[in-house]
Every structure is written in C-alpha cells, then in structure tokens.
Amino acid sequence: MSDKFARRMGTVHRSFIREILKVTADPEIISFAGGLPNPELFPVHAMDTASREVFAAVGASALQYSTTEGDLGLRTIIASRYEQRGLQVDPDSILVTTGSQQILDIVAKVFLDRGDKVVIERPGYLGAIQAFSFFEPEFLTVTLESDGPNLVELEKRFEQGAKCFYAVPNFQNPSGVTYSLEKRQAVAELADKYGVLFIEDDPYGELRFLGEDLPSIYSLCHEPGLLCGSFSKIAAPGFRIGWVVAEKEVYDKLVIAKQASDLHTSTVAQAIMRRYLETNDIGSHVGLIKERYGRQRQCMVEMIHQYFPVGVSIIEPEGGMFLWGTLPEGVSSMDVFDTAIKKKVAFVPGRPFYVDGSGENTLRLNFSNSDEQKIEVGIKRLGECLKEFLQ
Amino acid sequence: MSDKFARRMGTVHRSFIREILKVTADPEIISFAGGLPNPELFPVHAMDTASREVFAAVGASALQYSTTEGDLGLRTIIASRYEQRGLQVDPDSILVTTGSQQILDIVAKVFLDRGDKVVIERPGYLGAIQAFSFFEPEFLTVTLESDGPNLVELEKRFEQGAKCFYAVPNFQNPSGVTYSLEKRQAVAELADKYGVLFIEDDPYGELRFLGEDLPSIYSLCHEPGLLCGSFSKIAAPGFRIGWVVAEKEVYDKLVIAKQASDLHTSTVAQAIMRRYLETNDIGSHVGLIKERYGRQRQCMVEMIHQYFPVGVSIIEPEGGMFLWGTLPEGVSSMDVFDTAIKKKVAFVPGRPFYVDGSGENTLRLNFSNSDEQKIEVGIKRLGECLKEFLQ
C-alpha cells in the first residue's frame, strides 16, 4: 500500500508531542508537557444551560446542515468583541472554522504551492508546521528574541522572496514570547514593504497577566493580512470553534477551501457557543482564567528561581500557557527528558519546534494545567534532574 | 492579492449547488434542489436528553481536547452496528471525522499527487470532486448505468493507471443508482486485479426502501480499501460526524492528515452522539426515516409518470434521497431551470456532476425534504415546464 501514498507523506509525521503524551500517561508523573487548558475552569454548567436553551428554542435547525461561513449571530458576537478591544471587524469578514487548526490547513490550501517560502518563528508552533508541511513549502525561520523576531533576519527572509509570515505575537506557543510594540510596528512595515502576507495567530491574546495589551500586527499592516482566533483557550476547546478574519477576495477563497474540507463547522457546537456568549459574561470568565493561570505562572517562575541550577535561562511570559527554558549549550533536553520521566516529571523537549533541527538545549513547560502544589513538587523534581546534567 | 493564490485555486470553484440554493431561497419556490435530510425527523428530544446526560455525567471532559482517532466508545458502537449487518470491523480501524466530507479531504491528502489518475462515477458526487480537486488529480470517469458502472469502461480506466476509484454504490448522489450484486463483484475483482484502491462512500446505505441489502464492495475486495460512513443521514448532519474504516498502515497516515486538518472532531458532538446511540434504538429511528422517504419517493415517481412528458426518462431509486432524470438529447436542463424558477419550482441541473462538461440534458431531484403535497404540486409545475421545452 505504501507505494500509493502521495509524495508529501514522506515529509509529514505524527506529532512528537502526541507521542510524548503517551509516555506521560502514568498518573504519578507531574506533567508540564501537554498544552491543555485547565478543565476546572470550563464553564460546564453554563454550557449545559446554553445547550438546553438551544434545543428548546431552535431544535431541529441546530441539527441541520448550515452555511460554510458559520452562524451569523456567532460571527456578530466575535466582531463586537473585537470592537470592544478597539478593532473594527465586519461579521462578513469572519469565517468560523473547526478550531484554529483548520485555519492553518485552509490558508495553506489557498496560498501554498510546493516550494513557496513561508517564514515561521524559531521556535515555531508545531500545529502550523504540521498543517503547512502537507503543502510542501520551504520553511524559512526567524529567530525569536525575548521581545519578538530578530528584525535583520526577518528582512533577509522577506528579501529571499517569502510569500507569507506566520506568527503568534502574544505569549507564543512554545516560547511564551510577546512582541514589543516597536517590533510589531517594524514587522508590519516590513510586511507592507515586501508585500508579504502576514498571518497573525492569536489564541492566547486575552490571557494577559502582566503588562499592557498591545495592538495586533494585523491592525498595523496597511496591506491586508489574516487574523486568527479561537474559543479553545477562553471558553473550551472541545467545541472546536475558531475563526479567521480576512478581506473579501481572500475570504471567498478560504470559503471554497473550507467547503471542500468539512462543508461547515458543527451547527450544534456553534449554536451552543453562541447561546453561551449571549447569556454569559465571557469577559468575567476570562478574568477567572487569567487570575488562576497568572498565579500558576507566578508559582512556576518562583519555583524555577528556587530550584533550577545556574545556567538555565527562562523567558518569563506575560500571559498564555507556556514558559520556555534554555539549557547551557551542549546539554540535550531529550536526555534530560528521559531522566525526568524516571523522576516522575515531564516537559516537552524543544527540538520539534525547530524545523532546522536545532534547539536541542531548549524545553517547554506548561503551567495552565497544574495547580500550585503540583508545580512546586514538579519543578523541584525537574530542578534536581537538571542539576545532575549541569554539574 | 490574487497573485499570491496557489495554482490549485485556479481549478477549484464555489459549489454550484450552493449558488443555486441562493436562487431558491424564495419561500414560494418548491425546491427539489437541495440535498437536505428532512428536519422533521431529527431526534431533537432524544439529543436534548443525551446532551443533558453528557453534561451531568462527564462534564468538563466533554469540553476538553481529545484524541485525533475519536471517542473509543463511539467507534465501538459504529463497529457493532457493522457487525449487525455482517461486517467485522475493529473499532481501532475506525477514524472519526468531521463529517464524511473530511474523509475525502484527508484521503486526497494521503494519496493524491498532482496528476494522479482518480476514477469517479459519471455523474459523480460533487463534494468528492471538490475535495479531490484541491490536490490536482486527473479525473477519469466511468459511466453509470442503471445497475452500476460500465465495466468495459472501468477496466479501461484501470488499465490507464488509475490509483483509486471513488464510488457511492448505494443510492448514489446524484443519480440514485444502486450497483447490482454482479457489478459489485466485478468491481471488486477489477480493483484487486489492477491494484486500484477502492474508496466506498456509503452515507445512504441504510436508507433502502425497496429490494434487498447487498454486500459492500469493500467487503468483496481482497486488497484493503476504504469504507466511509456518516451519521448525517441516519441521525442528524449538524454534529458533523462521519467515519472511515481503514487498514492499519493507511489508518496511521489518515490520522496524521486529520491531525493537521483540525486536531480532532468536536468532543462535545461525539459525546452527545455516543450517548444518543447508547440510550436510543437508532435502528427503529432509521425505520421511521425509511418509511417517510419511501413514501415521498413513491409519490415523486408516481407524479412524474403522471405529469412529465414522454421523452423524459428517470432512474427510480431503491433508497436514499435523490432521483435522476434525463431529458432528450439537445435539451438543456440549465435552460429548463431558468423557466422552472419562474414557475416556482427548482431542481439541480446535472452538468456540474460531470467533470467532462457533458450531462447537459440531465437533472437531479431531491425527495427527502418535501412532503407529498409539495411533491405533487412541484412535479406538476415542473412537468408543465418540461412540456414547453419538449414540444
């Protein structure tokens, strides 16, 4: 059978993180490896109520086929939430997608020919690398510094003929890095200057614990770009509801691609999410998440300062779900991982986030899905483990 | 911006049927154009109950991320339903997908390189043509006769180096054709002989009103193929839950492709569907659908015999949702459509179902979504319209 597979299947692989999660299934292991939101914060009761109201109010139509673009009421709420944050977005420029992962797939379908140059961050978001890889682009990378991309490198990549730049400017996955205002402005200027399509992925933007909200790069570009959002981190991921904002010409193409991909996003899931948003204050719910994740992040940072040996540097994130660590040159986080599992603590080695095979001495820690007690015990275990390697 | 679109975007188009549905939105129009199941038969109350039970019993875990393969309990139920119909399927060979449309997308991702030869039926299912087109295959067609494909043509296509054959052997969309047992056996033998991957799409198989169930071609092939199913026509389409059965090597590749496409199908939707299946007799529900659609199909056939002019031939389907008509050579169903809209009745002209641009004198009528009264009035209107063209 394998002789029948398409050429592209030689270059795509099962998610490495997925494989790691299998190893960490042991309940005694304290895992900072996953990327899950904390389920204790899911609005289960409110979603139950919303679901009952949907079945009572609209019944059969919530179970029927619906439009590819997505529920207009839901899109209107998404638009008004942008407006509250100072961004004018027409509901008709919002396409509802089956999670924000689907955006990456349909954007690649619409824009990427084999060999097209795509700039991604280094380290970069694994879901994007996977989705784009199916369309066999050439990945160009730009190094993430603590305040955003290295601009000299970025301009060089744009000069090399990049078609698009995919970035997560707020609390990036995996690095936790947030772009400074200066770098946002510089990125927008460069994208405009070189005519590079800017694809802004912003699943974590509302989860800021420290510092001040900064404008999206999407809003700073003069040339039209794409802005991607998701309910996965601010409500719940199990609905698989994301969205993308695009100008008309691109929007129409994305609709064609989405139609071929899954016709439309679950009518039921959209109806429940819409009802939830109509009858609950999601802003105050997001406040709860921020308060909890903020505490967990603070605890993790403090424990790291207390238990990690000298020589490990971290990026202290201002929001989101992840914290990034760098070990001294020559220390392999993959080796550390094997030892850490024996000490019943897990993380994600950083190499899979580098398409160039580097990043061997880096690692990602998730703080959203562990309480402070677990964080303290887990970071202590990991610290002991790191001391062995750094001696 | 258009200079940035991938080459493939030059060959894919918005669904023609979608465009037609806009024209038919006028409530005075009796439309046989859509392809919707009858919403009066959706199990709204049972789904409401299932939903309440899911929120009460599993709560947060129904809202969390889940595995790409899909809920194991749901896959086990799908496997046992196959077993009831005499087909042994391991739950671990079933991949839950976001509607059966997604199967077509991920199958294309896994198997189709640009220029690969794909055999499709003539007329063929539009959703498959759309999904496959994104991967730029060469379509080869095989003419559908009233009992299945023309076998001489099919063998010729296989000799031409076809990689796969996509078919809907039960009550095909658009033609309503059902493959005879002899043709099923012949197709399986040819697929085995030429090593062609057989992709069997069976969304309507359980909706048989007349005749006897026939074995799937999937079960008759010795070489492993793919079998695609869906809850859209037997429960409700708004959940977007389909599935594909595949052998291990292919399964693993499909999982990688699905993961890149949308991570996984909605956890909530899967949980509600599973609970519905655990606590309801879907077999008796399917019985209700068959009874209703069977009556509507019978009414449409009788009204056609009464009101259509001589020279229009139809295929009388044994199940499913569609009935196919052929006008005399030289009569354009597109021209008839324009007149029909003025007479307040709609159908789908057949040409979009032919990748070779033929089929101008064909048309598709949907009978699942109109009651008998509407069918009588609508077919009478269409008959009057056809008489004008055939005089």
Short mmCIF file of N, CA, C and O in Angstrom, two decimals, chain A residues 229-310:
data_model
loop_
_atom_site.label_atom_id
_atom_site.label_comp_id
_atom_site.label_asym_id
_atom_site.label_seq_id
_atom_site.Cartn_x
_atom_site.Cartn_y
_atom_site.Cartn_z
N GLY A 229 -8.40 33.56 15.42
CA GLY A 229 -8.79 33.50 16.82
C GLY A 229 -9.42 32.16 17.16
O GLY A 229 -9.65 31.32 16.28
N SER A 230 -9.71 31.97 18.44
CA SER A 230 -10.22 30.67 18.89
C SER A 230 -10.94 30.80 20.23
O SER A 230 -10.57 31.64 21.06
N PHE A 231 -11.97 29.97 20.42
CA PHE A 231 -12.61 29.91 21.73
C PHE A 231 -11.97 28.84 22.62
O PHE A 231 -12.38 28.67 23.77
N SER A 232 -10.98 28.14 22.12
CA SER A 232 -10.44 26.99 22.85
C SER A 232 -9.81 27.38 24.19
O SER A 232 -9.92 26.64 25.16
N LYS A 233 -9.14 28.54 24.24
CA LYS A 233 -8.44 28.90 25.46
C LYS A 233 -9.26 29.83 26.35
O LYS A 233 -8.92 30.02 27.51
N ILE A 234 -10.32 30.44 25.82
CA ILE A 234 -11.11 31.37 26.65
C ILE A 234 -12.47 30.78 27.04
O ILE A 234 -13.13 31.28 27.94
N ALA A 235 -12.90 29.71 26.37
CA ALA A 235 -14.15 29.04 26.76
C ALA A 235 -13.84 27.55 26.93
O ALA A 235 -13.59 27.09 28.04
N ALA A 236 -13.80 26.80 25.82
CA ALA A 236 -13.43 25.38 25.90
C ALA A 236 -13.06 24.87 24.52
O ALA A 236 -13.69 25.24 23.53
N PRO A 237 -12.05 23.99 24.46
CA PRO A 237 -11.57 23.51 23.16
C PRO A 237 -12.44 22.42 22.52
O PRO A 237 -12.37 22.22 21.32
N GLY A 238 -13.25 21.73 23.34
CA GLY A 238 -13.99 20.58 22.84
C GLY A 238 -15.05 20.92 21.79
O GLY A 238 -15.54 20.03 21.10
N PHE A 239 -15.40 22.20 21.66
CA PHE A 239 -16.36 22.59 20.63
C PHE A 239 -15.71 22.65 19.26
O PHE A 239 -16.38 22.56 18.26
N ARG A 240 -14.37 22.81 19.24
CA ARG A 240 -13.63 23.03 18.01
C ARG A 240 -14.21 24.23 17.25
O ARG A 240 -14.72 24.09 16.13
N ILE A 241 -14.11 25.39 17.84
CA ILE A 241 -14.56 26.61 17.16
C ILE A 241 -13.47 27.66 17.19
O ILE A 241 -13.06 28.14 18.25
N GLY A 242 -12.98 27.97 16.01
CA GLY A 242 -12.05 29.06 15.82
C GLY A 242 -12.62 29.98 14.75
O GLY A 242 -13.74 29.78 14.28
N TRP A 243 -11.86 30.98 14.37
CA TRP A 243 -12.29 31.87 13.29
C TRP A 243 -11.10 32.57 12.67
O TRP A 243 -10.03 32.67 13.28
N VAL A 244 -11.32 33.05 11.45
CA VAL A 244 -10.28 33.84 10.79
C VAL A 244 -10.94 35.07 10.18
O VAL A 244 -12.07 35.00 9.67
N VAL A 245 -10.24 36.20 10.30
CA VAL A 245 -10.70 37.46 9.71
C VAL A 245 -9.89 37.68 8.43
O VAL A 245 -8.65 37.61 8.47
N ALA A 246 -10.60 37.93 7.32
CA ALA A 246 -9.89 38.09 6.04
C ALA A 246 -10.64 39.09 5.16
O ALA A 246 -11.86 39.25 5.29
N GLU A 247 -9.90 39.74 4.28
CA GLU A 247 -10.57 40.65 3.34
C GLU A 247 -11.26 39.83 2.25
O GLU A 247 -10.93 38.68 2.01
N LYS A 248 -12.22 40.48 1.57
CA LYS A 248 -13.17 39.76 0.72
C LYS A 248 -12.57 38.76 -0.26
O LYS A 248 -13.01 37.61 -0.35
N GLU A 249 -11.56 39.20 -1.00
CA GLU A 249 -11.02 38.33 -2.04
C GLU A 249 -10.45 37.03 -1.44
O GLU A 249 -10.68 35.93 -1.96
N VAL A 250 -9.73 37.19 -0.33
CA VAL A 250 -9.16 36.02 0.34
C VAL A 250 -10.26 35.21 1.02
O VAL A 250 -10.27 33.98 0.97
N TYR A 251 -11.19 35.92 1.64
CA TYR A 251 -12.31 35.28 2.33
C TYR A 251 -13.03 34.29 1.40
O TYR A 251 -13.29 33.15 1.77
N ASP A 252 -13.31 34.74 0.20
CA ASP A 252 -14.04 33.89 -0.74
C ASP A 252 -13.27 32.61 -1.06
O ASP A 252 -13.86 31.54 -1.20
N LYS A 253 -11.96 32.73 -1.15
CA LYS A 253 -11.14 31.54 -1.43
C LYS A 253 -11.10 30.62 -0.21
O LYS A 253 -11.15 29.39 -0.34
N LEU A 254 -11.01 31.22 0.96
CA LEU A 254 -11.00 30.40 2.18
C LEU A 254 -12.31 29.62 2.33
O LEU A 254 -12.32 28.47 2.77
N VAL A 255 -13.41 30.26 1.93
CA VAL A 255 -14.72 29.58 2.00
C VAL A 255 -14.72 28.35 1.08
O VAL A 255 -15.19 27.27 1.46
N ILE A 256 -14.19 28.52 -0.12
CA ILE A 256 -14.12 27.37 -1.05
C ILE A 256 -13.28 26.25 -0.44
O ILE A 256 -13.66 25.07 -0.49
N ALA A 257 -12.16 26.62 0.16
CA ALA A 257 -11.28 25.61 0.75
C ALA A 257 -11.95 24.93 1.95
O ALA A 257 -11.87 23.71 2.12
N LYS A 258 -12.62 25.72 2.77
CA LYS A 258 -13.29 25.12 3.93
C LYS A 258 -14.43 24.20 3.50
O LYS A 258 -14.62 23.12 4.06
N GLN A 259 -15.16 24.63 2.49
CA GLN A 259 -16.27 23.81 1.99
C GLN A 259 -15.77 22.42 1.55
O GLN A 259 -16.39 21.41 1.85
N ALA A 260 -14.65 22.40 0.88
CA ALA A 260 -14.08 21.12 0.45
C ALA A 260 -13.53 20.32 1.63
O ALA A 260 -13.42 19.10 1.56
N SER A 261 -13.19 21.01 2.72
CA SER A 261 -12.56 20.34 3.86
C SER A 261 -13.57 19.65 4.79
O SER A 261 -13.34 18.55 5.25
N ASP A 262 -14.67 20.36 5.12
CA ASP A 262 -15.67 19.73 6.01
C ASP A 262 -17.07 20.34 5.88
O ASP A 262 -17.87 20.22 6.81
N LEU A 263 -17.35 20.98 4.75
CA LEU A 263 -18.62 21.66 4.46
C LEU A 263 -18.86 22.84 5.38
O LEU A 263 -19.01 23.96 4.93
N HIS A 264 -18.93 22.58 6.70
CA HIS A 264 -19.11 23.67 7.66
C HIS A 264 -18.77 23.13 9.04
O HIS A 264 -18.71 21.92 9.25
N THR A 265 -18.59 24.05 9.99
CA THR A 265 -18.32 23.66 11.37
C THR A 265 -19.63 23.26 12.04
O THR A 265 -20.69 23.82 11.73
N SER A 266 -19.55 22.30 12.97
CA SER A 266 -20.74 21.76 13.65
C SER A 266 -21.77 22.83 13.99
O SER A 266 -21.49 23.79 14.71
N THR A 267 -22.98 22.65 13.45
CA THR A 267 -24.08 23.57 13.71
C THR A 267 -24.42 23.60 15.20
O THR A 267 -24.64 24.67 15.78
N VAL A 268 -24.47 22.42 15.80
CA VAL A 268 -24.81 22.31 17.23
C VAL A 268 -23.78 23.04 18.08
O VAL A 268 -24.13 23.83 18.97
N ALA A 269 -22.50 22.77 17.80
CA ALA A 269 -21.43 23.40 18.59
C ALA A 269 -21.50 24.92 18.46
O ALA A 269 -21.37 25.64 19.45
N GLN A 270 -21.73 25.42 17.25
CA GLN A 270 -21.83 26.87 17.06
C GLN A 270 -23.03 27.45 17.80
O GLN A 270 -22.95 28.52 18.39
N ALA A 271 -24.16 26.72 17.75
CA ALA A 271 -25.38 27.22 18.39
C ALA A 271 -25.20 27.31 19.91
O ALA A 271 -25.61 28.30 20.53
N ILE A 272 -24.56 26.28 20.50
CA ILE A 272 -24.35 26.30 21.95
C ILE A 272 -23.39 27.42 22.33
O ILE A 272 -23.63 28.18 23.27
N MET A 273 -22.30 27.55 21.56
CA MET A 273 -21.32 28.60 21.86
C MET A 273 -21.97 29.99 21.73
O MET A 273 -21.76 30.86 22.58
N ARG A 274 -22.77 30.17 20.71
CA ARG A 274 -23.44 31.47 20.52
C ARG A 274 -24.35 31.77 21.71
O ARG A 274 -24.33 32.88 22.27
N ARG A 275 -25.15 30.78 22.10
CA ARG A 275 -26.08 30.98 23.21
C ARG A 275 -25.31 31.28 24.49
O ARG A 275 -25.70 32.16 25.27
N TYR A 276 -24.21 30.55 24.69
CA TYR A 276 -23.37 30.79 25.87
C TYR A 276 -22.90 32.25 25.90
O TYR A 276 -22.96 32.93 26.93
N LEU A 277 -22.45 32.73 24.75
CA LEU A 277 -21.93 34.10 24.68
C LEU A 277 -23.04 35.13 24.86
O LEU A 277 -22.81 36.21 25.41
N GLU A 278 -24.23 34.79 24.40
CA GLU A 278 -25.37 35.73 24.51
C GLU A 278 -25.85 35.86 25.95
O GLU A 278 -26.40 36.89 26.34
N THR A 279 -25.67 34.80 26.73
CA THR A 279 -26.30 34.78 28.06
C THR A 279 -25.29 34.77 29.21
O THR A 279 -25.68 34.62 30.36
N ASN A 280 -24.01 34.90 28.90
CA ASN A 280 -22.98 34.91 29.94
C ASN A 280 -21.99 36.04 29.66
O ASN A 280 -21.84 36.47 28.52
N ASP A 281 -21.32 36.46 30.71
CA ASP A 281 -20.30 37.49 30.55
C ASP A 281 -18.95 36.80 30.39
O ASP A 281 -18.29 36.47 31.39
N ILE A 282 -18.57 36.58 29.14
CA ILE A 282 -17.32 35.84 28.93
C ILE A 282 -16.12 36.65 29.43
O ILE A 282 -15.11 36.09 29.82
N GLY A 283 -16.28 37.97 29.44
CA GLY A 283 -15.19 38.81 29.95
C GLY A 283 -14.85 38.46 31.39
O GLY A 283 -13.67 38.33 31.75
N SER A 284 -15.87 38.26 32.22
CA SER A 284 -15.56 37.95 33.62
C SER A 284 -15.05 36.51 33.73
O SER A 284 -14.23 36.20 34.59
N HIS A 285 -15.51 35.63 32.82
CA HIS A 285 -14.97 34.27 32.81
C HIS A 285 -13.47 34.28 32.45
O HIS A 285 -12.67 33.59 33.08
N VAL A 286 -13.13 35.08 31.45
CA VAL A 286 -11.72 35.20 31.08
C VAL A 286 -10.91 35.76 32.26
O VAL A 286 -9.77 35.34 32.51
N GLY A 287 -11.54 36.63 33.04
CA GLY A 287 -10.90 37.16 34.24
C GLY A 287 -10.51 36.05 35.22
O GLY A 287 -9.41 36.06 35.78
N LEU A 288 -11.41 35.09 35.39
CA LEU A 288 -11.12 33.96 36.28
C LEU A 288 -9.93 33.15 35.78
O LEU A 288 -9.07 32.74 36.56
N ILE A 289 -9.93 32.91 34.46
CA ILE A 289 -8.83 32.13 33.87
C ILE A 289 -7.50 32.86 34.09
O ILE A 289 -6.50 32.26 34.50
N LYS A 290 -7.52 34.16 33.83
CA LYS A 290 -6.29 34.94 33.96
C LYS A 290 -5.77 34.92 35.40
O LYS A 290 -4.58 34.79 35.65
N GLU A 291 -6.72 35.04 36.32
CA GLU A 291 -6.33 35.06 37.74
C GLU A 291 -5.65 33.73 38.09
O GLU A 291 -4.58 33.70 38.68
N ARG A 292 -6.26 32.62 37.67
CA ARG A 292 -5.72 31.30 38.01
C ARG A 292 -4.39 31.03 37.30
O ARG A 292 -3.40 30.64 37.91
N TYR A 293 -4.39 31.24 35.97
CA TYR A 293 -3.15 30.97 35.22
C TYR A 293 -2.03 31.90 35.69
O TYR A 293 -0.86 31.52 35.73
N GLY A 294 -2.41 33.13 36.02
CA GLY A 294 -1.42 34.10 36.49
C GLY A 294 -0.73 33.61 37.75
O GLY A 294 0.50 33.71 37.90
N ARG A 295 -1.54 33.06 38.68
CA ARG A 295 -0.97 32.53 39.91
C ARG A 295 -0.06 31.34 39.61
O ARG A 295 1.03 31.22 40.17
N GLN A 296 -0.52 30.46 38.73
CA GLN A 296 0.26 29.26 38.41
C GLN A 296 1.57 29.63 37.72
O GLN A 296 2.63 29.06 38.00
N ARG A 297 1.48 30.62 36.85
CA ARG A 297 2.69 31.10 36.17
C ARG A 297 3.66 31.70 37.18
O ARG A 297 4.86 31.43 37.14
N GLN A 298 3.11 32.48 38.10
CA GLN A 298 3.95 33.13 39.12
C GLN A 298 4.64 32.07 39.99
O GLN A 298 5.84 32.15 40.26
N CYS A 299 3.88 31.07 40.35
CA CYS A 299 4.42 29.98 41.16
C CYS A 299 5.54 29.26 40.41
O CYS A 299 6.61 28.99 40.97
N MET A 300 5.31 28.99 39.13
CA MET A 300 6.33 28.27 38.36
C MET A 300 7.61 29.08 38.25
O MET A 300 8.72 28.56 38.42
N VAL A 301 7.47 30.39 37.99
CA VAL A 301 8.65 31.25 37.89
C VAL A 301 9.42 31.24 39.21
O VAL A 301 10.65 31.07 39.23
N GLU A 302 8.69 31.38 40.31
CA GLU A 302 9.36 31.42 41.62
C GLU A 302 10.05 30.09 41.93
O GLU A 302 11.18 30.07 42.43
N MET A 303 9.38 29.01 41.65
CA MET A 303 9.95 27.69 41.93
C MET A 303 11.20 27.44 41.07
O MET A 303 12.17 26.85 41.51
N ILE A 304 11.14 27.92 39.85
CA ILE A 304 12.31 27.78 38.97
C ILE A 304 13.50 28.54 39.55
O ILE A 304 14.62 28.03 39.61
N HIS A 305 13.23 29.77 40.01
CA HIS A 305 14.32 30.55 40.61
C HIS A 305 14.87 29.83 41.84
O HIS A 305 16.06 29.85 42.11
N GLN A 306 13.98 29.15 42.54
CA GLN A 306 14.40 28.48 43.77
C GLN A 306 15.14 27.15 43.49
O GLN A 306 16.14 26.85 44.13
N TYR A 307 14.64 26.39 42.49
CA TYR A 307 15.14 25.01 42.37
C TYR A 307 16.01 24.72 41.14
O TYR A 307 16.69 23.70 41.11
N PHE A 308 15.95 25.55 40.12
CA PHE A 308 16.76 25.25 38.93
C PHE A 308 18.20 25.70 39.16
O PHE A 308 18.45 26.72 39.81
N PRO A 309 19.15 24.96 38.62
CA PRO A 309 20.55 25.36 38.79
C PRO A 309 20.90 26.58 37.94
O PRO A 309 20.20 26.89 36.97
N VAL A 310 21.98 27.25 38.31
CA VAL A 310 22.50 28.36 37.50
C VAL A 310 22.85 27.80 36.12
O VAL A 310 23.31 26.66 36.01
#
